[in-house]
Each structure stands twice: as C-alpha cells, then as structure tokens.
Amino acid sequence: MTQGELDALFTGLRGKLEELGLPLSREIDPQPVVNTRAKRRLGCCIRREGRFTIQVSQSILGDSQLLRATLVHELLHTCYGCQNHGKRWKAYAQTAGEALGLSITRTVKAEGEAQPLRREEMKYFLRCEQCGAVIGRYRMCKLVKYPWRYRCAACGGKLQRIS
C-alpha cells in the first residue's frame, strides 16, 4: 500500500467517524505514519504538544480489514477521555464497529495475521511454594528480581524463582 492510498483510507475513515457524531479531536495530523520498527503493536496514537499523530505498523499494510480496524481504534483515542480503553472508548468502539462492519477491540491475537507480530517466549518463571502455581514473565521485572517481596495472588504463599 502506498502512502497516498493510506492517506486516502485514513481521511475516509476519519470522515465516517465524524459523520457518526464521534467527538474526534480537531488536532490530528492529516497523514498517518508507517512505523517500520514496531514489532509488538499494530498502531499507536501519540499526543505531543496538543496534536495527535497516528502510527501503524508496516506489518499490517497488506491486511485491509486489520488496517482499517487499527486506524479506527487509534482515531478513537483522540476523543476526549479516550486515551485509555475505558468505558467511553469501548462505547465509541462499539458504535464505530457496528457502523463500519469492523471488530474494534483492545487487543488482537497475532496468529491470524499475514505477517504476525514478534512472538516472545516466557523467559522467567516463579513457583508458589504453597500451592505450586507457576507464574511466567516475559521480561526482567521486580517480581523476578525480588520474589521474596511478593506473595502468590491465589493463596498468599511465598514465591520462588525457578528459571
């Protein structure tokens, strides 16, 4: 997909959302940015100095339905009070999804994509000494570094790092 085609799609979707009466910000950059480095996300909405920039991952440019859903998802983040995935954002997403025939969700499973996002294996595991529950983590975090500071959510037992 060329930048011109992407711009036209973006402008069309923005217009349809405005026709639905959704309160999109007037301070949105007119062209979405293609992010060639994004490996774990489909898109993002960045706010700097009162202006919103929409980015989409290069990996989804070949899947028109996923691209359309991602652009709408990110455009909805420009609405007042919708910088997260709270009740207001979900209500707007449902309205937009029904009107446009799209599934606007908070997350997407990577298996169905033509070029899946990078899949990581769990690197760190902890086990509860009391109930045996295993907790996995993708990255080094305080829980992995200092398991003795935390307790099992299920039973309150002590945690021990096993790998």
XYZ file of C-alpha atoms in Angstrom:
163
model
C 0.000 0.000 0.000
C 1.374 3.404 -0.948
C 1.381 6.398 1.370
C -1.236 8.050 -0.842
C -3.590 5.063 -0.522
C -3.038 5.010 3.234
C -3.749 8.746 3.469
C -6.983 8.336 1.466
C -8.119 5.432 3.663
C -7.298 7.414 6.810
C -9.176 10.505 5.599
C -12.204 8.411 4.600
C -12.369 6.608 7.944
C -11.954 9.871 9.836
C -14.825 11.392 7.856
C -17.098 8.413 8.551
C -16.386 8.605 12.281
C -17.193 12.320 12.275
C -20.453 11.604 10.387
C -21.373 9.197 13.201
C -21.049 12.102 15.616
C -17.998 10.744 17.422
C -16.075 13.635 19.010
C -12.677 13.209 17.331
C -10.070 15.836 18.088
C -9.574 18.566 15.509
C -5.835 18.408 16.196
C -4.990 15.188 14.312
C -2.123 15.131 11.824
C -3.626 14.544 8.353
C -1.274 11.695 7.454
C -0.717 8.517 9.449
C 2.896 7.463 9.928
C 4.076 3.979 8.939
C 6.285 2.572 11.692
C 8.812 0.145 10.215
C 10.236 -0.838 13.611
C 7.047 -1.766 15.504
C 7.107 -5.479 16.334
C 4.636 -5.799 19.214
C 1.887 -3.358 18.323
C -0.374 -2.725 15.369
C -0.623 1.018 15.885
C -0.453 3.845 18.354
C -1.805 7.321 18.949
C 0.829 9.772 20.142
C -0.068 13.151 21.637
C 2.627 15.832 21.566
C 2.025 19.498 22.250
C -1.725 19.110 21.797
C -1.521 17.346 18.400
C -2.228 13.683 17.731
C -0.144 11.534 15.387
C -1.424 8.122 14.356
C 1.136 5.401 13.642
C 0.539 1.974 12.101
C 2.910 -0.953 11.893
C 4.287 -1.740 8.453
C 3.445 -5.403 9.063
C -0.328 -4.788 8.738
C -0.350 -2.791 5.487
C -1.222 -5.920 3.486
C -4.333 -6.772 5.548
C -7.001 -4.183 4.708
C -9.513 -5.230 7.411
C -6.890 -5.195 10.156
C -5.512 -1.882 8.889
C -8.969 -0.279 8.848
C -9.743 -1.564 12.358
C -6.380 -0.325 13.645
C -6.827 3.145 12.141
C -10.313 3.456 13.663
C -9.005 2.154 17.011
C -6.281 4.806 17.079
C -8.577 7.596 15.860
C -10.907 6.847 18.775
C -8.026 7.560 21.163
C -8.168 11.202 20.027
C -11.640 11.614 21.561
C -11.801 13.420 24.887
C -11.399 10.941 27.759
C -10.397 8.060 25.464
C -6.633 7.885 25.904
C -7.170 4.528 27.593
C -9.548 1.657 26.843
C -12.153 2.697 29.387
C -15.951 2.717 29.202
C -16.145 5.768 26.933
C -13.616 4.363 24.449
C -15.399 0.988 24.434
C -18.759 2.658 23.759
C -17.293 4.619 20.834
C -15.559 1.476 19.551
C -18.828 -0.444 19.579
C -20.647 2.374 17.755
C -17.909 2.665 15.132
C -17.551 -1.082 14.729
C -21.258 -1.627 14.133
C -21.494 1.247 11.646
C -18.365 0.289 9.688
C -18.638 -3.501 9.932
C -15.376 -3.801 11.841
C -14.313 -5.507 15.031
C -12.710 -2.744 17.092
C -11.063 -4.375 20.078
C -8.406 -3.516 22.615
C -6.094 -6.315 21.521
C -5.703 -8.662 18.570
C -4.358 -12.214 18.523
C -1.215 -12.499 16.428
C -1.979 -15.924 14.915
C -4.438 -14.687 12.269
C -2.198 -12.056 10.741
C -0.446 -12.399 7.389
C 2.792 -11.242 8.998
C 2.446 -11.961 12.687
C 3.925 -9.686 15.282
C 7.016 -10.983 17.025
C 6.141 -13.725 19.439
C 8.163 -13.982 22.622
C 8.688 -16.987 24.801
C 8.373 -16.647 28.557
C 11.890 -16.249 29.939
C 11.296 -16.224 33.677
C 9.201 -18.483 35.861
C 8.288 -18.388 39.531
C 6.508 -21.035 41.583
C 4.409 -20.650 44.691
C 5.892 -22.763 47.483
C 2.445 -23.318 48.993
C 0.050 -24.111 46.123
C 2.526 -24.814 43.297
C 1.107 -22.182 40.914
C 3.566 -21.191 38.188
C 3.867 -17.545 37.157
C 5.602 -16.627 33.896
C 7.140 -13.312 32.869
C 8.491 -12.154 29.512
C 10.895 -9.593 30.934
C 13.031 -8.981 33.965
C 10.926 -7.086 36.496
C 10.853 -6.513 40.234
C 8.843 -9.694 40.747
C 11.537 -11.743 39.011
C 14.433 -9.927 40.704
C 12.969 -9.900 44.197
C 10.411 -12.722 44.507
C 10.649 -12.746 48.313
C 8.956 -9.308 48.351
C 5.794 -10.696 46.743
C 3.149 -13.309 47.513
C 1.062 -15.643 45.387
C -2.204 -13.994 44.310
C -4.107 -17.273 44.694
C -3.074 -18.398 48.165
C -0.640 -15.838 49.618
C 2.269 -18.281 49.626
C 5.927 -17.382 49.134
C 7.285 -17.217 45.596
C 10.497 -18.801 44.406
C 12.201 -18.180 41.060
C 12.675 -21.441 39.148
C 14.231 -20.081 35.928
